[in-house]
Coordinates of C-alpha atoms in Angstrom, one line a residue:
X1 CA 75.0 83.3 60.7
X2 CA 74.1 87.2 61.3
X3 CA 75.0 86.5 64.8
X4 CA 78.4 84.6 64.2
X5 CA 79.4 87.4 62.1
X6 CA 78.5 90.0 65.0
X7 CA 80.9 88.2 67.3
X8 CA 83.4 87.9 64.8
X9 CA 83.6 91.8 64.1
X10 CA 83.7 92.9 67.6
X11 CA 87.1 94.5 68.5
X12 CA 87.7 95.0 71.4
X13 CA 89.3 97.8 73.2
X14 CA 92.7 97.9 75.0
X15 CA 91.7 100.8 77.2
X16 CA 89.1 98.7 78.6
X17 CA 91.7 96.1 80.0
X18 CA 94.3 96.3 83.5
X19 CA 95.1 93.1 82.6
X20 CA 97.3 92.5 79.0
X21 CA 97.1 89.1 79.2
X22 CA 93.3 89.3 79.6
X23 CA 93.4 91.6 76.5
X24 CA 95.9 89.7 74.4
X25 CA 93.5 86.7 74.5
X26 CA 90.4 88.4 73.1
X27 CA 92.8 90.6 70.9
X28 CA 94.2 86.9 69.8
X29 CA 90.6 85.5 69.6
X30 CA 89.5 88.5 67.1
X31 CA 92.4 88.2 64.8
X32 CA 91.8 84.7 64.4
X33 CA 88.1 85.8 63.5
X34 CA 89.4 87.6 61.0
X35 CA 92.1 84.9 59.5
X36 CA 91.1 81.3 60.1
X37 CA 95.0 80.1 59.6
X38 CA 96.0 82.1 62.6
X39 CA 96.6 80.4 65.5
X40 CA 98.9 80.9 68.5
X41 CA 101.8 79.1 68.2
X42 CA 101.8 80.3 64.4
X43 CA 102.0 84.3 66.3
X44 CA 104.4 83.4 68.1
X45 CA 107.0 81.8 65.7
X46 CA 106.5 84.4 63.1
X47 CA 107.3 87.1 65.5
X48 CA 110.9 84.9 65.9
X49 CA 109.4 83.5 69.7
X50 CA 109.1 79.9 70.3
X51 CA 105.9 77.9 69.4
X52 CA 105.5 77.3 73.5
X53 CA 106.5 80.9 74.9
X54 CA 102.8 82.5 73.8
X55 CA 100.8 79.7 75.4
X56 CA 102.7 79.8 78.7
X57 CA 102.7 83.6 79.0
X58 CA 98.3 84.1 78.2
X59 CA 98.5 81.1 81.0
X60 CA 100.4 83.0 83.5
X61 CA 103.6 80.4 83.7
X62 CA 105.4 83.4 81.9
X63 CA 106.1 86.6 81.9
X64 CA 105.8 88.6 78.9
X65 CA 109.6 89.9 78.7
X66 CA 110.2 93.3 77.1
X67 CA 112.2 92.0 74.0
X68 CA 109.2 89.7 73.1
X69 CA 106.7 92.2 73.1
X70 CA 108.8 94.1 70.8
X71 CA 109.2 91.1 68.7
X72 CA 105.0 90.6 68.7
X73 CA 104.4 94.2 68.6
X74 CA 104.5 94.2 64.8
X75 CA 102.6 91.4 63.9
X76 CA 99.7 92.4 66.8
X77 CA 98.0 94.5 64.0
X78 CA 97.5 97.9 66.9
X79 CA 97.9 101.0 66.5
X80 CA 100.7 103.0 67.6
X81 CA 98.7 104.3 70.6
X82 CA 97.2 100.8 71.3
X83 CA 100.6 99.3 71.3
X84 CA 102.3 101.5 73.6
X85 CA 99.4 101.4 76.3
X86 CA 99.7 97.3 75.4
X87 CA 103.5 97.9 76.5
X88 CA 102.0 99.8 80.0
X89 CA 99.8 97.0 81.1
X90 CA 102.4 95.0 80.8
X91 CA 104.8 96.9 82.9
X92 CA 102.1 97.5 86.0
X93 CA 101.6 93.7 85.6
X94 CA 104.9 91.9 85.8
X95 CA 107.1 94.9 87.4
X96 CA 108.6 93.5 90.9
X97 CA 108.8 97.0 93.0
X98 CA 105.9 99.1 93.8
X99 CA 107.7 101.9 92.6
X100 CA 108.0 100.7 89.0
X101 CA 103.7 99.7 89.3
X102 CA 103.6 103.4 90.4
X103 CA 105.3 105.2 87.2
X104 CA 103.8 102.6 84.5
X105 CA 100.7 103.5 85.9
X106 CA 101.4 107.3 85.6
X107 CA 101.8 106.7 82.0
X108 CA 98.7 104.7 81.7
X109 CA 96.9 107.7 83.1
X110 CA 98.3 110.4 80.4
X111 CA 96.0 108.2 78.0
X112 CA 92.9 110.3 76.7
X113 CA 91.2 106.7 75.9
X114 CA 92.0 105.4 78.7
X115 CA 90.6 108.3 81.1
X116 CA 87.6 108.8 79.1
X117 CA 86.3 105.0 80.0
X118 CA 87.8 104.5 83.3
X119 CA 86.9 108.1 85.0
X120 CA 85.0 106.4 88.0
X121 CA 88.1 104.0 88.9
X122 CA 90.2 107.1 88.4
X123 CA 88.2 108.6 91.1
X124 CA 88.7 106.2 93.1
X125 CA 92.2 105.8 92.8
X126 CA 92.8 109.6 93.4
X127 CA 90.3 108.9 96.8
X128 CA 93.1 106.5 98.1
X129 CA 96.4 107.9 96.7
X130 CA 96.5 110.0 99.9
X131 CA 95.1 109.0 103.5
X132 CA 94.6 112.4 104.8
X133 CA 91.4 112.1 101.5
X134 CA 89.9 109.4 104.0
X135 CA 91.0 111.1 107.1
X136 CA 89.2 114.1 106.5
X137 CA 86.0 112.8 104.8
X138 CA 85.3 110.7 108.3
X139 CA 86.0 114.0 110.3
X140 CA 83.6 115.6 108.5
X141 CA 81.2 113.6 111.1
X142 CA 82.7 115.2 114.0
X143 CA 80.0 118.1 115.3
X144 CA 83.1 120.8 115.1
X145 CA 83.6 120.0 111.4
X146 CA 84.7 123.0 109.4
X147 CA 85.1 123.3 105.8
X148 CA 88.1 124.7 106.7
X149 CA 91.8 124.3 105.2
X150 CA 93.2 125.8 108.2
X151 CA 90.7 123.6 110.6
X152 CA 91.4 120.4 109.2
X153 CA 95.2 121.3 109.4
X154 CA 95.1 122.3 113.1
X155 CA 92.8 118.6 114.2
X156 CA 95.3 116.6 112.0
X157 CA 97.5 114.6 114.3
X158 CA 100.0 114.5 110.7
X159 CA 100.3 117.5 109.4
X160 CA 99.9 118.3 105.8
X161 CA 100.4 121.8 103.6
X162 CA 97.6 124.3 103.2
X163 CA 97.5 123.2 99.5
X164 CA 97.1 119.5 100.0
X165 CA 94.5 120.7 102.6
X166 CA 92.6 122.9 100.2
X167 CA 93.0 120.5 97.2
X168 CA 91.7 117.8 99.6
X169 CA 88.5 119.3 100.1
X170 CA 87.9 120.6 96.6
X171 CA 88.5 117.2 95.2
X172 CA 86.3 115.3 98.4
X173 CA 83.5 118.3 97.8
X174 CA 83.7 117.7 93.8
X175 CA 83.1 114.4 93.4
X176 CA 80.4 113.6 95.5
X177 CA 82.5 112.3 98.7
X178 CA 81.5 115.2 101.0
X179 CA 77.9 117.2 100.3
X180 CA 76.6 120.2 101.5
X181 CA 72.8 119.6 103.2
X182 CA 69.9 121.6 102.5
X183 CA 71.1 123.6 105.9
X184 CA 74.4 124.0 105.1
X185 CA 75.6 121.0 106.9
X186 CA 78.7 118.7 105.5
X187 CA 77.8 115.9 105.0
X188 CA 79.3 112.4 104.1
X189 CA 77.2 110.4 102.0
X190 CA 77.6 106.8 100.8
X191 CA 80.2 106.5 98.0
X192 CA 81.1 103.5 96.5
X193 CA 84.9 102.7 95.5
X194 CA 84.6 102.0 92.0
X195 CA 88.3 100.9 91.0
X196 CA 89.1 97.6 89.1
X197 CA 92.2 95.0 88.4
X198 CA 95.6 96.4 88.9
X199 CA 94.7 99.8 89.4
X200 CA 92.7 98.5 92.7
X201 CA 95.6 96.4 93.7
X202 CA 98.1 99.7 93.4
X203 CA 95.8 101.8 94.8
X204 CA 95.4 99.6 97.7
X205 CA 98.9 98.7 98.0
X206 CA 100.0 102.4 98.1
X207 CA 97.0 103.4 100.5
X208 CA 98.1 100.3 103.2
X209 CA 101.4 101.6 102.7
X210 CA 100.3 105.1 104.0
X211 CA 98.6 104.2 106.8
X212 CA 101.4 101.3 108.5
X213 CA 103.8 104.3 108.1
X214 CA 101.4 106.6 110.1
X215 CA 100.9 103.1 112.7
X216 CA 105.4 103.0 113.0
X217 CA 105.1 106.7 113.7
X218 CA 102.3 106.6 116.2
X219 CA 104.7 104.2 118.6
X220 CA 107.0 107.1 119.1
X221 CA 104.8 110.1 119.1
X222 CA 101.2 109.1 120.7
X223 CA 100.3 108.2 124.2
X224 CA 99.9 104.9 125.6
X225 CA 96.9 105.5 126.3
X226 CA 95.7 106.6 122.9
X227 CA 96.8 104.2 120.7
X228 CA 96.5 100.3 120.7
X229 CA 99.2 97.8 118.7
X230 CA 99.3 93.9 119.0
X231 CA 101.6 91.9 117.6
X232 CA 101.6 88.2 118.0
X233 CA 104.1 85.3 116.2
X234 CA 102.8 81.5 115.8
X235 CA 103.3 78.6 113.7
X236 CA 100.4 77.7 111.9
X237 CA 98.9 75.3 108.8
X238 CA 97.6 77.1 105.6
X239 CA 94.2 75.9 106.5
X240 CA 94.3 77.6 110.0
X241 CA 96.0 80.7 109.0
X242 CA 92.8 80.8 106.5
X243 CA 90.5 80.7 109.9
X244 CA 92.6 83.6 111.4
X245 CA 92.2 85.9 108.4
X246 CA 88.2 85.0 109.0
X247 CA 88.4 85.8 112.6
X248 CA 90.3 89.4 111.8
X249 CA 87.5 90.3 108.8
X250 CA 84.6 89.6 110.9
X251 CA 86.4 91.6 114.0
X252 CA 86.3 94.5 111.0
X253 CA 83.5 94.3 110.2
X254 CA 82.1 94.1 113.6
X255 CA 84.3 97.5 114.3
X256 CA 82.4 99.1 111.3
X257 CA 79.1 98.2 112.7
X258 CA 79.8 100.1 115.9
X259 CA 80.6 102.8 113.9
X260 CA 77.6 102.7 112.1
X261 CA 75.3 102.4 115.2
X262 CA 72.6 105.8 115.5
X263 CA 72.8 106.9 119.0
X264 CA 73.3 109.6 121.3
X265 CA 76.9 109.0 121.6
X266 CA 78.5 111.4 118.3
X267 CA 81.8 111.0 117.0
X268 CA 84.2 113.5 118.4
X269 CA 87.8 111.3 117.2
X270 CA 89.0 109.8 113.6
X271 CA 91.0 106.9 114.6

């Protein structure tokens, strides 16, 4: 009994959550804790939905549209705060254009809650927000390295501003992503990506973005010689297209490894 009653008064916390329908049904679960007659079709239909729309949105059939969570907001039992960061999630879920992911999760990160549990993934995001953050943390390997604004401008093939330059390498040096040796030396130690859920997804999605945009411009502006695209158009069945995609990872992963390879042969490129 001591234990049932544990479970039943833990409440859990919407900063926690990237997902709202992952929220919504523990949220759901722990107001039923608290009032045995609550169920979900009941939530629904005093909130003026339909008995069905509830069930199909928490299954993912559904989206949750903005004029029903409007309608549930009041009978949700959150605060003020937890319902307009509710209302967020929501929009960086079911949003169709990056764009729109982009500003909803702006607003998520003017939360105090939500920064204070989610600082690592916010680190990581901020890691891959810009590519010239991943550029220069590998050419901090390159013997020449110099922790350097006006360096790192001069070897970048893209240019970028003195402040995003300096910014870079105060935020790289800050939190952990390039270290200083006990001679001085920059160094670039192993740093995992800590970022979860939708905030992975957009962080990705906006860093892939980057870099085929830097791949389009390369056609026009690098040598032959120095670059390397392939294209290549086939039919194929789901099932082979899976075997493809297995062949490309473990090609990847096989580049990495020759990265990673001690030898007498240093880096003096970031490709």
């Amino acid at each position: 009994m001591e234990n049932a009653k544990h479970i039943e008064e833990v409440r859990p916390n919407i900063f926690d959550y990237y997902d709202y329908r992952e929220f919504l049904r523990l949220w759901l679960d722990y107001l039923k804790s608290k009032n045995k007659k609550l169920s979900l079709r009941k939530l629904g239909m005093s909130s003026g939905l339909s008995a069905w729309y509830l069930p199909k949105v928490l299954s993912g059939e559904r989206e949750l549209s903005l004029k029903a969570i409007e309608m549930l907001g009041p009978h949700l039992q959150l605060n003020k705060n937890e319902y307009s960061f509710l209302k967020q999630l929501r929009n960086l879920s079911d949003s169709y254009t990056q764009k729109e992911r982009q500003e909803a999760f702006e607003k998520i990160r003017r939360f105090t809650d939500f920064r204070s549990v989610n600082a690592k993934s916010l680190d990581s995001y901020k890691y891959l927000s810009a590519w010239y953050y991943v550029a220069i943390r590998e050419m901090a390997q390159l013997p020449d390295f110099q922790l350097d604004p006006k360096w790192i401008r001069k070897k970048l093939k893209y240019k970028i501003s003195p402040t995003e330059a300096r910014d870079a390498l105060n935020f790289l040096l800050g939190n952990g992503y390039l270290e200083l040796d006990e001679n001085g030396k920059v160094i670039s130690p192993e740093k995992p990506i800590v970022c979860d859920g939708g905030m992975y997804r957009l962080a990705m999605s906006s860093f892939i973005e980057q870099m085929l945009q830097l791949g389009v411009q390369s056609i026009f502006d690098t040598k032959r010689e120095q670059r390397n695209h392939g294209l290549y158009t086939l039919s194929l069945s789901h099932k082979k297209f899976k075997k493809v995609q297995d062949i490309l990872f473990s090609t990847l992963g096989a580049i990495q490894k020759i990265s990673e390879e001690a030898s007498g042969d240093p880096s003096d490129t970031v490709y």
